[in-house]
Coordinates of C-alpha atoms and ligand atoms in Angstrom, one line a residue:
M1 CA 74.2 129.4 100.2
T2 CA 74.5 125.9 101.8
Q3 CA 75.9 123.3 99.5
H4 CA 74.5 119.8 99.9
F5 CA 76.4 116.5 100.0
I6 CA 75.6 112.9 101.0
V7 CA 77.4 109.6 101.5
I8 CA 75.3 106.6 100.2
G9 CA 75.9 103.2 101.8
N10 CA 74.3 100.2 103.6
P11 CA 75.0 100.1 106.5
I12 CA 75.8 103.8 106.8
A13 CA 75.2 104.8 110.5
H14 CA 78.9 104.3 111.3
S15 CA 80.2 106.6 108.5
K16 CA 82.8 109.2 109.6
S17 CA 82.4 111.1 106.3
P18 CA 80.1 113.9 107.7
E19 CA 82.5 115.0 110.4
I20 CA 85.4 114.8 108.0
H21 CA 83.8 116.9 105.4
Q22 CA 82.5 119.4 107.9
T23 CA 86.1 119.8 109.1
F24 CA 87.1 120.5 105.5
A25 CA 84.3 123.0 105.1
A26 CA 85.3 124.8 108.2
Q27 CA 88.9 125.0 107.1
V28 CA 88.1 126.7 103.8
G29 CA 85.1 128.7 105.2
I30 CA 82.2 127.4 103.2
D31 CA 78.7 126.4 104.4
I32 CA 77.8 122.7 103.7
S33 CA 75.3 120.1 104.8
Y34 CA 76.7 116.5 104.6
R35 CA 74.4 113.7 105.6
R36 CA 74.5 109.9 105.7
Q37 CA 72.1 108.4 103.1
Y38 CA 70.9 104.9 103.7
C39 CA 69.9 103.0 100.6
P40 CA 68.4 99.5 100.1
D41 CA 70.9 97.2 98.4
D42 CA 69.4 97.0 94.9
V43 CA 70.1 98.8 91.6
A44 CA 66.8 100.5 91.2
S45 CA 66.9 102.0 94.7
F46 CA 70.5 103.2 94.3
D47 CA 69.8 104.8 90.9
A48 CA 66.7 106.5 92.4
V49 CA 68.6 107.8 95.4
V50 CA 71.3 109.3 93.1
A51 CA 68.7 110.9 90.7
A52 CA 66.6 112.3 93.6
F53 CA 69.7 113.8 95.2
F54 CA 71.1 115.6 92.1
N55 CA 67.6 116.6 90.8
G56 CA 67.1 118.2 94.2
G57 CA 70.2 120.4 93.7
G58 CA 72.8 118.2 95.5
V59 CA 76.4 119.1 94.7
G60 CA 78.3 115.9 95.4
A61 CA 77.9 112.3 96.7
N62 CA 80.3 109.8 98.2
V63 CA 79.5 106.2 97.6
T64 CA 80.6 103.4 99.9
V65 CA 80.0 99.7 100.5
P66 CA 78.2 98.0 98.8
F67 CA 77.4 100.5 96.1
K68 CA 80.8 101.5 94.5
Q69 CA 80.3 99.0 91.5
L70 CA 76.7 100.1 91.0
A71 CA 77.8 103.8 90.9
Y72 CA 80.4 102.7 88.3
A73 CA 77.7 101.0 86.2
L74 CA 75.4 104.0 86.5
C75 CA 78.1 106.5 85.3
K76 CA 79.2 104.1 82.6
S77 CA 75.7 103.9 81.1
Q78 CA 74.4 107.4 81.8
G79 CA 77.4 109.6 82.4
R80 CA 81.2 109.7 82.4
L81 CA 84.1 108.1 84.3
S82 CA 87.5 109.3 85.4
E83 CA 90.4 107.0 84.4
H84 CA 90.9 105.9 88.0
A85 CA 87.2 105.0 88.3
R86 CA 87.1 103.2 84.9
V87 CA 90.2 101.1 85.7
A88 CA 89.0 100.4 89.3
G89 CA 85.5 99.5 88.1
A90 CA 84.3 101.4 91.1
V91 CA 83.2 104.9 91.9
N92 CA 83.4 106.6 95.3
T93 CA 82.7 110.2 94.2
L94 CA 79.8 111.5 92.2
L95 CA 79.2 115.0 90.8
L96 CA 77.5 116.7 87.9
T97 CA 79.7 118.1 85.1
G98 CA 78.7 120.2 82.2
D99 CA 78.9 123.7 80.7
G100 CA 77.1 125.3 83.6
S101 CA 73.7 125.5 82.0
P102 CA 70.9 123.7 83.9
K103 CA 70.2 121.5 80.9
D104 CA 73.8 120.3 80.4
K105 CA 74.5 118.3 83.4
T106 CA 76.1 114.9 83.2
L107 CA 76.8 112.5 86.0
Y108 CA 80.5 112.0 86.5
G109 CA 82.1 109.2 88.6
D110 CA 85.6 109.4 90.0
N111 CA 87.5 107.1 92.4
T112 CA 89.8 108.9 94.9
D113 CA 90.6 105.9 97.1
G114 CA 93.9 105.0 95.4
Q115 CA 95.2 108.6 95.2
G116 CA 94.1 109.0 98.8
L117 CA 96.4 106.1 99.7
V118 CA 99.3 107.5 97.6
N119 CA 98.9 110.9 99.2
H120 CA 98.8 109.5 102.7
I121 CA 101.9 107.3 102.1
T122 CA 103.8 110.3 100.7
S123 CA 102.8 112.4 103.6
L124 CA 104.3 109.8 105.9
G125 CA 107.6 110.5 104.2
W126 CA 107.7 106.9 102.7
T127 CA 109.3 107.0 99.3
L128 CA 107.3 105.5 96.5
T129 CA 109.6 106.3 93.6
N130 CA 111.2 103.0 92.4
A131 CA 110.0 101.3 95.6
R132 CA 109.6 97.5 95.5
I133 CA 106.0 96.9 96.6
A134 CA 103.8 94.0 97.5
I135 CA 100.1 94.2 97.8
I136 CA 98.3 91.3 99.7
G137 CA 94.7 90.8 98.6
A138 CA 93.0 90.8 95.2
G139 CA 89.5 92.2 95.9
G140 CA 88.1 95.6 95.3
A141 CA 90.5 97.4 97.7
A142 CA 93.6 96.2 95.7
R143 CA 91.9 96.9 92.4
G144 CA 91.4 100.6 93.2
V145 CA 95.0 101.3 94.3
I146 CA 97.2 99.6 91.6
L147 CA 97.0 102.3 88.9
P148 CA 97.6 105.3 91.2
L149 CA 100.6 103.5 92.8
I150 CA 102.1 102.8 89.4
Q151 CA 101.4 106.4 88.3
A152 CA 103.3 107.5 91.5
G153 CA 106.4 105.9 90.0
I154 CA 106.9 102.7 92.0
G155 CA 109.3 100.0 90.9
Q156 CA 108.4 96.3 90.9
L157 CA 104.9 95.4 92.1
T158 CA 103.9 91.9 93.3
L159 CA 100.2 91.1 93.9
A160 CA 99.8 88.2 96.4
N161 CA 96.6 86.6 97.3
R162 CA 95.3 83.5 99.2
T163 CA 93.6 82.4 96.0
L164 CA 96.3 82.8 93.4
S165 CA 93.9 82.6 90.4
K166 CA 92.0 85.7 91.6
A167 CA 95.3 87.7 91.6
Q168 CA 96.0 86.5 88.1
V169 CA 92.5 87.4 86.9
L170 CA 92.8 90.8 88.5
V171 CA 96.1 91.6 86.8
D172 CA 94.8 90.4 83.5
E173 CA 91.7 92.6 83.8
L174 CA 93.7 95.6 84.9
S175 CA 96.3 95.1 82.1
A176 CA 93.5 95.0 79.5
A177 CA 92.0 98.2 81.0
S178 CA 95.2 100.2 81.2
N179 CA 98.3 100.4 79.2
T180 CA 100.1 101.9 82.2
I181 CA 99.4 98.7 84.2
N182 CA 100.1 96.4 81.2
E183 CA 103.5 97.9 80.7
H184 CA 104.4 97.6 84.3
A185 CA 104.1 93.8 84.3
V186 CA 102.7 93.2 87.8
E187 CA 103.8 89.8 89.2
T188 CA 101.5 87.5 91.1
C189 CA 102.0 84.8 93.7
A190 CA 100.1 83.0 96.5
T191 CA 100.3 84.9 99.8
T192 CA 102.2 82.1 101.5
E193 CA 104.8 82.2 98.7
L194 CA 105.5 85.9 99.2
T195 CA 109.1 86.1 100.5
G196 CA 112.1 88.4 100.6
T197 CA 112.3 92.1 101.6
F198 CA 110.1 94.7 100.1
D199 CA 110.2 98.5 100.7
L200 CA 106.5 98.5 101.3
I201 CA 103.9 95.8 101.9
I202 CA 100.2 96.8 101.7
N203 CA 97.5 94.7 103.3
A204 CA 94.4 95.1 101.0
T205 CA 92.6 92.0 102.2
S206 CA 89.3 92.3 104.2
I207 CA 90.9 90.3 107.0
G208 CA 91.7 93.4 109.1
L209 CA 89.4 93.3 112.1
S210 CA 88.1 89.8 111.7
G211 CA 90.5 88.3 114.2
D212 CA 92.0 86.0 111.6
T213 CA 95.7 86.4 110.8
L214 CA 97.3 86.3 107.3
P215 CA 99.5 83.4 106.6
I216 CA 102.8 85.3 106.3
A217 CA 106.1 83.5 105.4
E218 CA 108.8 83.6 108.0
D219 CA 111.3 85.3 105.6
L220 CA 108.9 88.1 104.4
N221 CA 110.2 91.5 105.5
C222 CA 109.6 95.2 104.7
H223 CA 110.7 98.6 105.7
Y224 CA 107.1 99.9 105.7
A225 CA 103.9 98.1 106.3
Y226 CA 100.5 99.7 105.5
D227 CA 97.1 98.2 106.4
M228 CA 94.2 99.8 104.4
M229 CA 91.9 99.0 107.4
Y230 CA 91.8 101.2 110.5
G231 CA 90.4 100.9 113.9
R232 CA 92.0 98.9 116.7
A233 CA 95.3 97.1 116.7
L234 CA 95.8 95.3 113.4
P235 CA 97.7 91.9 113.6
F236 CA 99.3 92.6 110.2
L237 CA 100.9 95.8 111.4
Q238 CA 101.9 94.3 114.8
H239 CA 103.7 91.5 112.9
F240 CA 105.9 93.8 110.9
A241 CA 106.3 96.4 113.7
A242 CA 107.9 93.6 115.8
R243 CA 110.4 93.1 113.0
G244 CA 111.4 96.8 113.0
A245 CA 109.2 98.1 110.1
Q246 CA 107.4 101.5 110.3
T247 CA 103.7 101.0 110.1
S248 CA 100.5 102.8 109.4
D249 CA 96.8 101.9 109.3
G250 CA 94.4 103.3 106.7
Y251 CA 92.9 106.2 108.6
G252 CA 95.0 108.7 106.7
M253 CA 93.8 107.1 103.5
L254 CA 90.2 107.7 104.6
I255 CA 90.9 111.4 105.2
G256 CA 93.0 111.6 102.0
Q257 CA 90.3 110.2 99.7
A258 CA 87.7 112.4 101.3
A259 CA 89.9 115.5 100.8
L260 CA 90.2 114.7 97.1
S261 CA 86.4 114.3 96.7
F262 CA 85.9 117.6 98.5
E263 CA 88.4 119.3 96.2
R264 CA 86.6 117.9 93.1
W265 CA 83.3 119.2 94.3
T266 CA 84.2 122.6 95.6
A267 CA 87.5 123.5 93.9
H268 CA 89.0 124.4 97.3
T269 CA 92.3 122.8 98.3
I270 CA 92.5 121.0 101.6
D271 CA 95.4 121.0 104.0
V272 CA 95.0 117.3 105.0
T273 CA 97.5 117.4 107.8
Q274 CA 95.8 120.3 109.5
A275 CA 92.3 118.7 108.9
T276 CA 93.5 115.4 110.4
S277 CA 94.8 117.2 113.5
A278 CA 91.4 119.0 113.8
I279 CA 89.4 115.8 113.5
Q280 CA 91.6 114.1 116.1
A281 CA 91.3 117.1 118.5
S282 CA 87.5 117.1 118.1
K283 CA 87.4 113.4 119.0
K284 CA 89.3 114.0 122.3
R285 CA 86.9 116.7 123.4
Ligands
ATR1 P1 85.9 93.0 97.9 O1 84.4 93.1 98.2 O2 86.7 94.1 98.5 O3 86.2 92.7 96.5 P2 86.6 90.3 98.4 O4 86.4 90.0 97.0 O5 86.0 89.5 99.5 O6 86.3 91.8 98.8 O7 88.2 90.3 98.7 C1 88.8 90.4 99.9 C2 90.3 90.0 99.8 O8 90.7 89.6 101.1 C3 90.5 88.9 98.9 O9 91.8 89.0 98.4 C4 90.5 87.7 99.9 O10 91.3 86.6 99.4 P3 90.6 85.5 98.4 O11 90.6 86.1 97.1 O12 91.5 84.3 98.5 O13 89.3 85.2 99.0 C5 91.2 88.3 101.1 N1 90.9 87.6 102.3 C6 89.7 87.6 103.0 N2 89.8 86.9 104.1 C7 91.0 86.3 104.1 C8 91.7 85.4 105.0 N3 91.1 84.9 106.1 N4 93.0 85.0 104.6 C9 93.6 85.5 103.5 N5 93.0 86.4 102.7 C10 91.7 86.8 102.9

């Protein structure tokens, strides 16, 4: 029997999720339909789309820009949240949980973005244990990855942002939401004040493909540089590659978060390396 999935966003035509999830389904040998679901950008429309999908027998939904916070609010008021979703204040994965009876179905929101990042970094062979890490950016992208990184056993974490006060507010909010983060004592600074050598620097700003460049101090260095964006050449990665760092864009994070969603929905385990090769091979054809 075909299992039905959607990704809800606005805009949504560009989403790569259908091809990624079809590759997963082929790998584990199940029959799925996975479609892009456009939704007007308002609460009532979003809630109605989610309700219609699950009432119609849908198994799982991904949620992307700009609806991750609305999905969080919906699960908070009408369902349940995973710890990662609760702390991130954002949901990218929706499913129904319950005892299996048709009447006992509760909406459940998870957030697999941060664990997708951790899994990708680990698969690159970059060590997170005790690593000295800086994240640049204090928006939604940074918010979603801080708890999973700390849970992965990193050492010191510095959160840098153009607007220092936003970094401080984010750390305060996250510390209030999670003892794990509170106990880790995340440091903050202005991006221009970020100096020294880190094991890993992660670009979590939205600057990626805008053509703007981050103001990076001359004496800021790292062994590994990761940009959560993907697509064409990213100036942040070019900067640190020229200084001898290993670099990666966020394409592997996209596949990694998708794999975790798929695993939550279907209870199948995905070989992410094999799936990534299959997706790349299909693009070349
Ligand atoms: P989100 O919707 O993900 O929460 P956001 O709040 O716009 O997005 O955050 C994007 C992040 O990119 C912020 O950290 C932002 O810095 P500010 O808090 O100072 O605005 C950062 N960012 C965006 N454009 C930038 C630029 N040109 N230079 C430096 N940082 C930038």
